mmCIF file of C-alpha atoms in Angstrom:
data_model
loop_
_atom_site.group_PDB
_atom_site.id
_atom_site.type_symbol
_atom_site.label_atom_id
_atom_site.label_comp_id
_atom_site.label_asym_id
_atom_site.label_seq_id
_atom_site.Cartn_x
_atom_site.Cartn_y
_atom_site.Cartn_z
ATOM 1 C CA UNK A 1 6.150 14.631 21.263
ATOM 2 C CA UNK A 2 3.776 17.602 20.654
ATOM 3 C CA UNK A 3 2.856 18.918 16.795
ATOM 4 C CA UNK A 4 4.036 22.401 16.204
ATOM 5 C CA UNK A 5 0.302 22.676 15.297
ATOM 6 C CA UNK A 6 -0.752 21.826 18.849
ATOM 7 C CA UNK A 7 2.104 24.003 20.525
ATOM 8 C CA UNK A 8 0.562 26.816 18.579
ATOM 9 C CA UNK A 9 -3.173 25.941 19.289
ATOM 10 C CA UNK A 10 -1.481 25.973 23.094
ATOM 11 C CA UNK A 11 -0.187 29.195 23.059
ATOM 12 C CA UNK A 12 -3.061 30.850 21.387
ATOM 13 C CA UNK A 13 -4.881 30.425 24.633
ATOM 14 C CA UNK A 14 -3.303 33.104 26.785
ATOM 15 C CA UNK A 15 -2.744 35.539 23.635
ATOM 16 C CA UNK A 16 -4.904 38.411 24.681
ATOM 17 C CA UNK A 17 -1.890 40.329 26.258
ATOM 18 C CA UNK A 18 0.064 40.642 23.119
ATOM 19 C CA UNK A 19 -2.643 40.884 20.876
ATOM 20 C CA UNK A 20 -5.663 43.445 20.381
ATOM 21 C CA UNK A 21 -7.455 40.269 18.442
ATOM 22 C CA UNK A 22 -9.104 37.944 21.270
ATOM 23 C CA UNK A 23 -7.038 34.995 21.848
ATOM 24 C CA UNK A 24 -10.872 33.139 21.467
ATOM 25 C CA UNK A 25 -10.929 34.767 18.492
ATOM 26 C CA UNK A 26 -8.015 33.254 17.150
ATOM 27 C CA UNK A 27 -8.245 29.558 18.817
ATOM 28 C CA UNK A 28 -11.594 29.547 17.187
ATOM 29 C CA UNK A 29 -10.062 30.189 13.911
ATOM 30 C CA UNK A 30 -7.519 27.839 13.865
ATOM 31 C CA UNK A 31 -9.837 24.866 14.710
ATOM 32 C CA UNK A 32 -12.253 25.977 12.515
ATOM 33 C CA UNK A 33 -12.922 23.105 9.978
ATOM 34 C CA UNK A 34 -13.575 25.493 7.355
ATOM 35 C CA UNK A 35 -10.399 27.383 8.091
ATOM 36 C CA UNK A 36 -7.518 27.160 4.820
ATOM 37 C CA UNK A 37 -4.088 26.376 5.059
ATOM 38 C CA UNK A 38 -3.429 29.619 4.317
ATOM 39 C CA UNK A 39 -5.377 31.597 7.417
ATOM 40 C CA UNK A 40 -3.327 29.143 9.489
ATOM 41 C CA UNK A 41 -0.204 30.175 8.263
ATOM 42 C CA UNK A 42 -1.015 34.387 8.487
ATOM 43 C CA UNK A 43 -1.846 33.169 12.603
ATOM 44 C CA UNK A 44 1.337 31.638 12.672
ATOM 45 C CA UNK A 45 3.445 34.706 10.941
ATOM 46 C CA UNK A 46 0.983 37.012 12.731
ATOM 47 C CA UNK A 47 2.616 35.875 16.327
ATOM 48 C CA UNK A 48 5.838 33.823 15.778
ATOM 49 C CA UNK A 49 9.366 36.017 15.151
ATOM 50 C CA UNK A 50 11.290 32.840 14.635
ATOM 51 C CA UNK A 51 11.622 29.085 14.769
ATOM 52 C CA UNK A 52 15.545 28.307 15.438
ATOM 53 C CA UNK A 53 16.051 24.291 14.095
ATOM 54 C CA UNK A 54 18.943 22.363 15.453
ATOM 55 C CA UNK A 55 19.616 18.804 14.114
ATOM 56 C CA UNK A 56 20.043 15.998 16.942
ATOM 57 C CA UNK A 57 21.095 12.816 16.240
ATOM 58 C CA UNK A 58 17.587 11.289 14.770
ATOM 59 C CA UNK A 59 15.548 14.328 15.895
ATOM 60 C CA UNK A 60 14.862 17.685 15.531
ATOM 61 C CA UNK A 61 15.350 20.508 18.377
ATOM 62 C CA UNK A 62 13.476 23.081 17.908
ATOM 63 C CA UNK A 63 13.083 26.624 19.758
ATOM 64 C CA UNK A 64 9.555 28.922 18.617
ATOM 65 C CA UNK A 65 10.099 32.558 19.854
ATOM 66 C CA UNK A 66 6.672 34.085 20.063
ATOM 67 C CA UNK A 67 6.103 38.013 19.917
ATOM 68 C CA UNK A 68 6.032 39.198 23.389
ATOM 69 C CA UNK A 69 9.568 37.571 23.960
ATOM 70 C CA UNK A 70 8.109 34.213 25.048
ATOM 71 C CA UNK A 71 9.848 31.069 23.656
ATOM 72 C CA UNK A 72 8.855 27.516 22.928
ATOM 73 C CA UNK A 73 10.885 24.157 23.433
ATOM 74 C CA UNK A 74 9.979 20.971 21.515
ATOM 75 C CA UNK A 75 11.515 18.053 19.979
ATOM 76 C CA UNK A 76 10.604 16.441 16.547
ATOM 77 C CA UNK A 77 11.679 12.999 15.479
ATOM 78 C CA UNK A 78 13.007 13.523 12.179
ATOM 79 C CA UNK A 79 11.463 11.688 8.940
ATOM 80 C CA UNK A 80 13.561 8.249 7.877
ATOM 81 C CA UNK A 81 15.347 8.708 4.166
ATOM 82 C CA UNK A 82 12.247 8.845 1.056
ATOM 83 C CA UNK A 83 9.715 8.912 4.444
ATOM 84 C CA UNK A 84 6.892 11.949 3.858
ATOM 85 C CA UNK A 85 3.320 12.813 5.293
ATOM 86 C CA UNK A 86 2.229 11.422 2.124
ATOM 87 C CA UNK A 87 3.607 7.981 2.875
ATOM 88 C CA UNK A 88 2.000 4.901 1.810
ATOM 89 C CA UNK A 89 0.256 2.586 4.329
ATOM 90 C CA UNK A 90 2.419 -0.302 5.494
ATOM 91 C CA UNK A 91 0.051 -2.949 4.987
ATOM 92 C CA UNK A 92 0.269 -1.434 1.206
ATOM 93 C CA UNK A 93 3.638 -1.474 0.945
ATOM 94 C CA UNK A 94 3.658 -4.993 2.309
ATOM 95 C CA UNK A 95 1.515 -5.789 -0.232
ATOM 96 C CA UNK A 96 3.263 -4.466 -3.220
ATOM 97 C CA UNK A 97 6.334 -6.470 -1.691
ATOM 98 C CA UNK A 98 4.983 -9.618 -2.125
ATOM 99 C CA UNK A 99 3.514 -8.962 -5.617
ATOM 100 C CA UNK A 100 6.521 -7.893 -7.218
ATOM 101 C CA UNK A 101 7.779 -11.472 -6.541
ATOM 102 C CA UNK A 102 5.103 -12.420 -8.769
ATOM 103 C CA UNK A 103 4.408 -9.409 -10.857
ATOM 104 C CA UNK A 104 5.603 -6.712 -13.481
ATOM 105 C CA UNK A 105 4.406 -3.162 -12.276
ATOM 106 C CA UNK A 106 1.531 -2.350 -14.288
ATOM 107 C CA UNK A 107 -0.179 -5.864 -13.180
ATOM 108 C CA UNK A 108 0.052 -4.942 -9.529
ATOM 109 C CA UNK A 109 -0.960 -1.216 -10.459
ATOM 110 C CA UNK A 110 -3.891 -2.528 -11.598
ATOM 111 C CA UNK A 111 -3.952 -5.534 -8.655
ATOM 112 C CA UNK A 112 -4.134 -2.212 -6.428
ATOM 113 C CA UNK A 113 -7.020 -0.210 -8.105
ATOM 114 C CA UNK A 114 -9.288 -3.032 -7.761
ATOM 115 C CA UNK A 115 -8.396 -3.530 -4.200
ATOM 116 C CA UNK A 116 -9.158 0.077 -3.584
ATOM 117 C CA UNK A 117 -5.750 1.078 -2.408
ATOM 118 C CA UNK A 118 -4.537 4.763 -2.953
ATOM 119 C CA UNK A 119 -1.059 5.906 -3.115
ATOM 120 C CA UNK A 120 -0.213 8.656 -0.266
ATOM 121 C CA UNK A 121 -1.993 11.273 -2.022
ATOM 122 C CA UNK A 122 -4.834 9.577 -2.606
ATOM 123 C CA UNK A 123 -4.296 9.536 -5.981
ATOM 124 C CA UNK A 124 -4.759 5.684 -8.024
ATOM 125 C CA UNK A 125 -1.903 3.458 -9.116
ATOM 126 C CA UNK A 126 -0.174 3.726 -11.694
ATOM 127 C CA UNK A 127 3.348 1.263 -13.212
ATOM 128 C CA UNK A 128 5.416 4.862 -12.669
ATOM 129 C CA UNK A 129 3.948 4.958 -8.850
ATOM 130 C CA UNK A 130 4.736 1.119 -8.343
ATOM 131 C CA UNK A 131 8.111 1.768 -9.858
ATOM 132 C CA UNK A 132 8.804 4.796 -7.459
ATOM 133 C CA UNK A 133 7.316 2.761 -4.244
ATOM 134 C CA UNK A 134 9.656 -0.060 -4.512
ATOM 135 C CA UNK A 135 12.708 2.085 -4.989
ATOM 136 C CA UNK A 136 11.992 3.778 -1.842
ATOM 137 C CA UNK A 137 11.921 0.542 -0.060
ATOM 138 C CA UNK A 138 14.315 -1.528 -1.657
ATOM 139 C CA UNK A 139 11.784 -3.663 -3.575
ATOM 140 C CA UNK A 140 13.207 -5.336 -6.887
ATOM 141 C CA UNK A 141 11.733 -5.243 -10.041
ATOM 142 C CA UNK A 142 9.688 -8.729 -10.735
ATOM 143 C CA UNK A 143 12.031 -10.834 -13.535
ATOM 144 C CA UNK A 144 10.384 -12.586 -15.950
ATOM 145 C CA UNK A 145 10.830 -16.666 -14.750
ATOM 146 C CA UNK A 146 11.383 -16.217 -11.060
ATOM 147 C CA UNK A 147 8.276 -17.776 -10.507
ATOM 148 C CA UNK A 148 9.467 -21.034 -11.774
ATOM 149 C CA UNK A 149 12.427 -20.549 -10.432
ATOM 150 C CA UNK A 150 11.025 -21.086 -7.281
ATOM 151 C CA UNK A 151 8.806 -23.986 -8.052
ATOM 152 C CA UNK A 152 6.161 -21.949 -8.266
ATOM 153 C CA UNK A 153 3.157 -21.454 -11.260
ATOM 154 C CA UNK A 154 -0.018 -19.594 -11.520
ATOM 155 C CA UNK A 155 -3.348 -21.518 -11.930
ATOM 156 C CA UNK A 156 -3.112 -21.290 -15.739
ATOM 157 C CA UNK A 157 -0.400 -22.885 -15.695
ATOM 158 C CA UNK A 158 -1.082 -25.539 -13.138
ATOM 159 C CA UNK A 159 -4.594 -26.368 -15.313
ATOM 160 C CA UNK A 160 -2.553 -27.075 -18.456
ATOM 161 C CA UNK A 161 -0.045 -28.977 -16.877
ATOM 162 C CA UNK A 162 -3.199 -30.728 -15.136
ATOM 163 C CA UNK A 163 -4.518 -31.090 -18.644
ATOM 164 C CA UNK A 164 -8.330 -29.700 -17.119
ATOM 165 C CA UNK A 165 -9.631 -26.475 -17.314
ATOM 166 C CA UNK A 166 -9.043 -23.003 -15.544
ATOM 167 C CA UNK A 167 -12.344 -23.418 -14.061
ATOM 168 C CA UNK A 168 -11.993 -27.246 -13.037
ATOM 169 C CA UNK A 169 -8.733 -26.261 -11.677
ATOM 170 C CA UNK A 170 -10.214 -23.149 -9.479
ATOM 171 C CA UNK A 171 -13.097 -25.398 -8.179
ATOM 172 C CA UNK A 172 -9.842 -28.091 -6.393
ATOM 173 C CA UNK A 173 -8.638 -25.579 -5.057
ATOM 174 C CA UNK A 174 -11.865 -24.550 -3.583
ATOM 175 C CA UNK A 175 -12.827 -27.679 -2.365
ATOM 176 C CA UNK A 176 -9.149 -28.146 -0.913
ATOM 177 C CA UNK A 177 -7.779 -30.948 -2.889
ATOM 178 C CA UNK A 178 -5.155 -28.554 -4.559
ATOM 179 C CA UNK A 179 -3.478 -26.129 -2.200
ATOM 180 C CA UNK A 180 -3.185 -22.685 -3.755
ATOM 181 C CA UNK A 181 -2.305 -19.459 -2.086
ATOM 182 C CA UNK A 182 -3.808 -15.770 -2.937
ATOM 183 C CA UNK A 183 -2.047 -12.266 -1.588
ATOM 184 C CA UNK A 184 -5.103 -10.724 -2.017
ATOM 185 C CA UNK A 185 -8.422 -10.661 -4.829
ATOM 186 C CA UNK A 186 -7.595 -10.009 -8.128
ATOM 187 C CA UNK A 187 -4.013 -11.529 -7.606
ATOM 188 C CA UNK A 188 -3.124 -14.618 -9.565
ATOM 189 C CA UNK A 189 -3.753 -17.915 -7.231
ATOM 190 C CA UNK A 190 0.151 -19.300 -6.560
ATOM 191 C CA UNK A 191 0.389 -23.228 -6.870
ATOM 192 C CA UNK A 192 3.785 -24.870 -6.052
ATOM 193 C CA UNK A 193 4.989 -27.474 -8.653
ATOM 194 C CA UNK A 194 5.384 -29.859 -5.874
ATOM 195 C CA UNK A 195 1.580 -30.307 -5.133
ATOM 196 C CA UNK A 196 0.766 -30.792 -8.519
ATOM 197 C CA UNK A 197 2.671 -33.811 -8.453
ATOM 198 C CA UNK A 198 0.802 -35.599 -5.789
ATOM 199 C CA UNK A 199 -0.925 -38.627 -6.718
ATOM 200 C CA UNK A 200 -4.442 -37.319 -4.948
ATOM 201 C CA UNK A 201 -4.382 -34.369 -7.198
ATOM 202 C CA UNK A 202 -3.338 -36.078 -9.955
ATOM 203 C CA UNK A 203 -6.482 -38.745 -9.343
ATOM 204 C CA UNK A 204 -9.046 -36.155 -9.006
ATOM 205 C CA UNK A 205 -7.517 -34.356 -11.948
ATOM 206 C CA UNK A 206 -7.929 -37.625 -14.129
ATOM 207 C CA UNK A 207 -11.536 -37.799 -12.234
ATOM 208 C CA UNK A 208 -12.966 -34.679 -13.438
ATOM 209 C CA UNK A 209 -11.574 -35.174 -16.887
ATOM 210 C CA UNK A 210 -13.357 -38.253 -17.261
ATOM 211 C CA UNK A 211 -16.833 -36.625 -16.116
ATOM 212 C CA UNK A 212 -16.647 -33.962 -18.835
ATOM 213 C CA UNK A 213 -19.357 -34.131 -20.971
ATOM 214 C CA UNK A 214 -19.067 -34.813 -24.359
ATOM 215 C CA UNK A 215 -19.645 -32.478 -26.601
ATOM 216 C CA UNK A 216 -23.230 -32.727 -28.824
ATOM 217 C CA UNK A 217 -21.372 -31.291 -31.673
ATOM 218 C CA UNK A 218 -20.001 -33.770 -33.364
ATOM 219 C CA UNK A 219 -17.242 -32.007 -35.652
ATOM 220 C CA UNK A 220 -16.224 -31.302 -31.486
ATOM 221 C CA UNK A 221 -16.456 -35.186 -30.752
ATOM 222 C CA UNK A 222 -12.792 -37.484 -30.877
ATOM 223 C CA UNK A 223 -12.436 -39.585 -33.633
ATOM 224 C CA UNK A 224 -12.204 -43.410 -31.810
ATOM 225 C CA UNK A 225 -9.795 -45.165 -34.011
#
């Protein structure tokens, strides 16, 4: 289906007849690169009477009637309900689906900045912009404890249930003893409550504990009773 923007560059090309302006004249200015909004839209008014819309099913029928008596056919597929050339890329909007099933707004506002994501105007994210993106697509708000819920905690929360470190924890999941998931960087690493209860993670847990150096403060150092 053809843009009304390329039907007009179309009919530009054979303009001379109706119009003392060259029709080169004109093509040139509307692919100019330089060339405003507005110039494009004094072409348009300069040789269109009228655009007659009729609604069709999930389309758009539409008839251009040029000066000179010529008309224009076309068909336009009509935008889907909170759909706008300003739309957010899908793989975005994929994105902030899976993060609201692990995080409030503002975290995957922020989540999204880092990632270098813009919003359709190419504006950054903000918790109101999140807010309005899910309610477009049917995304629920992130409730506090459906993480757990679904067996599921964050590494924080796997290292003090490991009883080691955020770091210690990070480095099993690099080296693949504790499986871990990530949507993306700068989104909290997902662990499943299930894996922390296997007896190989548990062992190199209890491992890395015991190769912790101790402390050369000694106010630091446990008392041995």
């Amino acid at each position: 289906m053809k843009s009304i923007a390329s039907v007009v560059r179309d009919f530009l090309k054979p303009l001379s007849q109706f119009s003392e302006i060259r029709s080169s004249d004109l093509g040139q200015a509307w692919d100019s690169p330089s060339v405003s909004t507005e110039t494009r839209k004094k072409i348009i008014r300069l040789q269109i009477t009228e655009i007659i819309v009729d609604i069709v099913d999930d389309t758009l029928a539409i008839i251009i009637h040029w000066q000179g008596g010529d008309h224009t056919r076309m068909t336009v597929r009509k935008n889907k309900i909170g759909q706008t050339r300003w739309a957010v890329k899908a793989d975005v909007v994929d994105l902030v689906r899976a993060l609201a099933r692990q995080l409030p707004d503002l975290s995957i506002a922020a989540i999204l900045n880092r990632s270098g994501k813009r919003t359709g105007h190419g504006a950054s994210w903000t918790r109101s912009h999140v807010c309005s993106l899910r309610n477009i697509h049917g995304i629920s708000v992130y409730r506090e404890g459906e993480r757990a819920e679904r067996g599921e905690r964050t590494l924080d929360e796997a290292a003090d249930i490991l009883k080691v470190s955020r770091a210690t924890a990070y480095r099993m999941v690099s080296s693949g003893v504790l499986p871990a998931r990530q949507l993306c960087t700068g989104a909290p690493w997902i662990v499943q409550i299930s894996d922390l209860q296997h007896d190989a993670v548990r062992r190199e847990a209890n491992a890395r504990r015991s190769r912790r150096p101790r402390s050369q403060d000694l106010v630091q150092n446990p008392l041995l009773l």
